[in-house]
Each structure stands twice: as C-alpha cells, then as structure tokens.
C-alpha positions as protocol buffer text, in pm:
chain_id: "A"
residue {
  index: 1
  type: UNK
  ca { x: 1863 y: 3113 z: 687 }
}
residue {
  index: 2
  type: UNK
  ca { x: 1942 y: 2740 z: 666 }
}
residue {
  index: 3
  type: UNK
  ca { x: 1695 y: 2551 z: 444 }
}
residue {
  index: 4
  type: UNK
  ca { x: 1632 y: 2197 z: 577 }
}
residue {
  index: 5
  type: UNK
  ca { x: 1497 y: 2088 z: 236 }
}
residue {
  index: 6
  type: UNK
  ca { x: 1800 y: 2206 z: 38 }
}
residue {
  index: 7
  type: UNK
  ca { x: 1923 y: 1849 z: -15 }
}
residue {
  index: 8
  type: UNK
  ca { x: 1591 y: 1742 z: -165 }
}
residue {
  index: 9
  type: UNK
  ca { x: 1565 y: 2048 z: -386 }
}
residue {
  index: 10
  type: UNK
  ca { x: 1913 y: 1993 z: -525 }
}
residue {
  index: 11
  type: UNK
  ca { x: 1807 y: 1653 z: -663 }
}
residue {
  index: 12
  type: UNK
  ca { x: 1592 y: 1819 z: -923 }
}
residue {
  index: 13
  type: UNK
  ca { x: 1237 y: 1767 z: -1030 }
}
residue {
  index: 14
  type: UNK
  ca { x: 1321 y: 1527 z: -1314 }
}
residue {
  index: 15
  type: UNK
  ca { x: 1511 y: 1288 z: -1090 }
}
residue {
  index: 16
  type: UNK
  ca { x: 1234 y: 1300 z: -830 }
}
residue {
  index: 17
  type: UNK
  ca { x: 971 y: 1218 z: -1092 }
}
residue {
  index: 18
  type: UNK
  ca { x: 1186 y: 936 z: -1232 }
}
residue {
  index: 19
  type: UNK
  ca { x: 1220 y: 780 z: -888 }
}
residue {
  index: 20
  type: UNK
  ca { x: 859 y: 827 z: -776 }
}
residue {
  index: 21
  type: UNK
  ca { x: 691 y: 732 z: -1105 }
}
residue {
  index: 22
  type: UNK
  ca { x: 944 y: 485 z: -1239 }
}
residue {
  index: 23
  type: UNK
  ca { x: 1157 y: 319 z: -975 }
}
residue {
  index: 24
  type: UNK
  ca { x: 912 y: 289 z: -684 }
}
residue {
  index: 25
  type: UNK
  ca { x: 631 y: 127 z: -890 }
}
residue {
  index: 26
  type: UNK
  ca { x: 880 y: -110 z: -1052 }
}
residue {
  index: 27
  type: UNK
  ca { x: 1012 y: -218 z: -712 }
}
residue {
  index: 28
  type: UNK
  ca { x: 657 y: -273 z: -585 }
}
residue {
  index: 29
  type: UNK
  ca { x: 573 y: -475 z: -897 }
}
residue {
  index: 30
  type: UNK
  ca { x: 887 y: -686 z: -848 }
}
residue {
  index: 31
  type: UNK
  ca { x: 792 y: -745 z: -485 }
}
residue {
  index: 32
  type: UNK
  ca { x: 440 y: -853 z: -587 }
}
residue {
  index: 33
  type: UNK
  ca { x: 579 y: -1088 z: -853 }
}
residue {
  index: 34
  type: UNK
  ca { x: 828 y: -1238 z: -610 }
}
residue {
  index: 35
  type: UNK
  ca { x: 551 y: -1288 z: -354 }
}
residue {
  index: 36
  type: UNK
  ca { x: 336 y: -1465 z: -612 }
}
residue {
  index: 37
  type: UNK
  ca { x: 613 y: -1682 z: -753 }
}
residue {
  index: 38
  type: UNK
  ca { x: 743 y: -1788 z: -412 }
}
residue {
  index: 39
  type: UNK
  ca { x: 399 y: -1889 z: -285 }
}
residue {
  index: 40
  type: UNK
  ca { x: 409 y: -1634 z: -5 }
}
residue {
  index: 41
  type: UNK
  ca { x: 70 y: -1498 z: -107 }
}
residue {
  index: 42
  type: UNK
  ca { x: -91 y: -1842 z: -73 }
}
residue {
  index: 43
  type: UNK
  ca { x: 82 y: -1899 z: 260 }
}
residue {
  index: 44
  type: UNK
  ca { x: -68 y: -1578 z: 395 }
}
residue {
  index: 45
  type: UNK
  ca { x: -406 y: -1667 z: 245 }
}
residue {
  index: 46
  type: UNK
  ca { x: -405 y: -2006 z: 417 }
}
residue {
  index: 47
  type: UNK
  ca { x: -368 y: -1836 z: 754 }
}
residue {
  index: 48
  type: UNK
  ca { x: -714 y: -1685 z: 707 }
}
residue {
  index: 49
  type: UNK
  ca { x: -891 y: -1963 z: 512 }
}
residue {
  index: 50
  type: UNK
  ca { x: -1101 y: -2228 z: 688 }
}
residue {
  index: 51
  type: UNK
  ca { x: -1085 y: -2551 z: 484 }
}
residue {
  index: 52
  type: UNK
  ca { x: -1379 y: -2705 z: 674 }
}
residue {
  index: 53
  type: UNK
  ca { x: -1608 y: -2420 z: 570 }
}
residue {
  index: 54
  type: UNK
  ca { x: -1438 y: -2365 z: 234 }
}
residue {
  index: 55
  type: UNK
  ca { x: -1455 y: -1992 z: 308 }
}
residue {
  index: 56
  type: UNK
  ca { x: -1289 y: -1701 z: 483 }
}
residue {
  index: 57
  type: UNK
  ca { x: -1454 y: -1672 z: 826 }
}
residue {
  index: 58
  type: UNK
  ca { x: -1389 y: -1298 z: 856 }
}
residue {
  index: 59
  type: UNK
  ca { x: -1540 y: -1224 z: 516 }
}
residue {
  index: 60
  type: UNK
  ca { x: -1849 y: -1059 z: 662 }
}
residue {
  index: 61
  type: UNK
  ca { x: -1681 y: -891 z: 960 }
}
residue {
  index: 62
  type: UNK
  ca { x: -1812 y: -538 z: 1012 }
}
residue {
  index: 63
  type: UNK
  ca { x: -1495 y: -425 z: 1191 }
}
residue {
  index: 64
  type: UNK
  ca { x: -1269 y: -560 z: 918 }
}
residue {
  index: 65
  type: UNK
  ca { x: -1485 y: -394 z: 654 }
}
residue {
  index: 66
  type: UNK
  ca { x: -1465 y: -63 z: 837 }
}
residue {
  index: 67
  type: UNK
  ca { x: -1090 y: -72 z: 902 }
}
residue {
  index: 68
  type: UNK
  ca { x: -977 y: -261 z: 594 }
}
residue {
  index: 69
  type: UNK
  ca { x: -1184 y: -89 z: 332 }
}
residue {
  index: 70
  type: UNK
  ca { x: -1353 y: 230 z: 445 }
}
residue {
  index: 71
  type: UNK
  ca { x: -1074 y: 386 z: 654 }
}
residue {
  index: 72
  type: UNK
  ca { x: -806 y: 280 z: 407 }
}
residue {
  index: 73
  type: UNK
  ca { x: -994 y: 468 z: 135 }
}
residue {
  index: 74
  type: UNK
  ca { x: -1024 y: 778 z: 352 }
}
residue {
  index: 75
  type: UNK
  ca { x: -658 y: 779 z: 465 }
}
residue {
  index: 76
  type: UNK
  ca { x: -495 y: 894 z: 135 }
}
residue {
  index: 77
  type: UNK
  ca { x: -768 y: 1151 z: 75 }
}
residue {
  index: 78
  type: UNK
  ca { x: -725 y: 1293 z: 425 }
}
residue {
  index: 79
  type: UNK
  ca { x: -347 y: 1296 z: 386 }
}
residue {
  index: 80
  type: UNK
  ca { x: -375 y: 1488 z: 57 }
}
residue {
  index: 81
  type: UNK
  ca { x: -606 y: 1740 z: 219 }
}
residue {
  index: 82
  type: UNK
  ca { x: -358 y: 1790 z: 503 }
}
residue {
  index: 83
  type: UNK
  ca { x: -60 y: 1824 z: 269 }
}
residue {
  index: 84
  type: UNK
  ca { x: -223 y: 2058 z: 20 }
}
residue {
  index: 85
  type: UNK
  ca { x: -406 y: 2249 z: 290 }
}
residue {
  index: 86
  type: UNK
  ca { x: -83 y: 2330 z: 472 }
}
C-alpha cells in the first residue's frame, strides 16, 4: 500500500524537531524584530488609536474580547483534542 506520509517520515524525527523547535521560532522572532525596528508595529497601532481620546476605542468591545481573546485561547486546545483524539 502506498503511504502518503512516507516523505515526511523519511525526514527523521531529529530534523523535524530541529525545524519545529529551532528554525520556526527563530524565524518568528526575526519577523517580530523586523516589525519592531521598521516601525510597522506602530503603524498598525496608529490605525486603531484615537489621538483625540488618547485611547483605543475598541478596548472595551465585547465582540472583540470574545473573538480576539476567548476563542483564540480555545482554538489551539480544540485543535489538540481533535488531533490527539483521532
């Protein structure tokens, strides 16, 4: 029988761990540093900041709190349950 995951299994566990624990976090850290150094993070922040109020108008939004915080917390837990439950 043809194994569709044969290519992934041939990479080896050590290489997979090196990529997932070493390379991916380093790339994400480099992206975050580049965003900070280029001012991109402040540009995005200014899209949501109201200088007249000196605040973020959506700070107390119930919908944003639900989607942006509560569901985002539940998503990885639910995904793990699906993956390990399968």
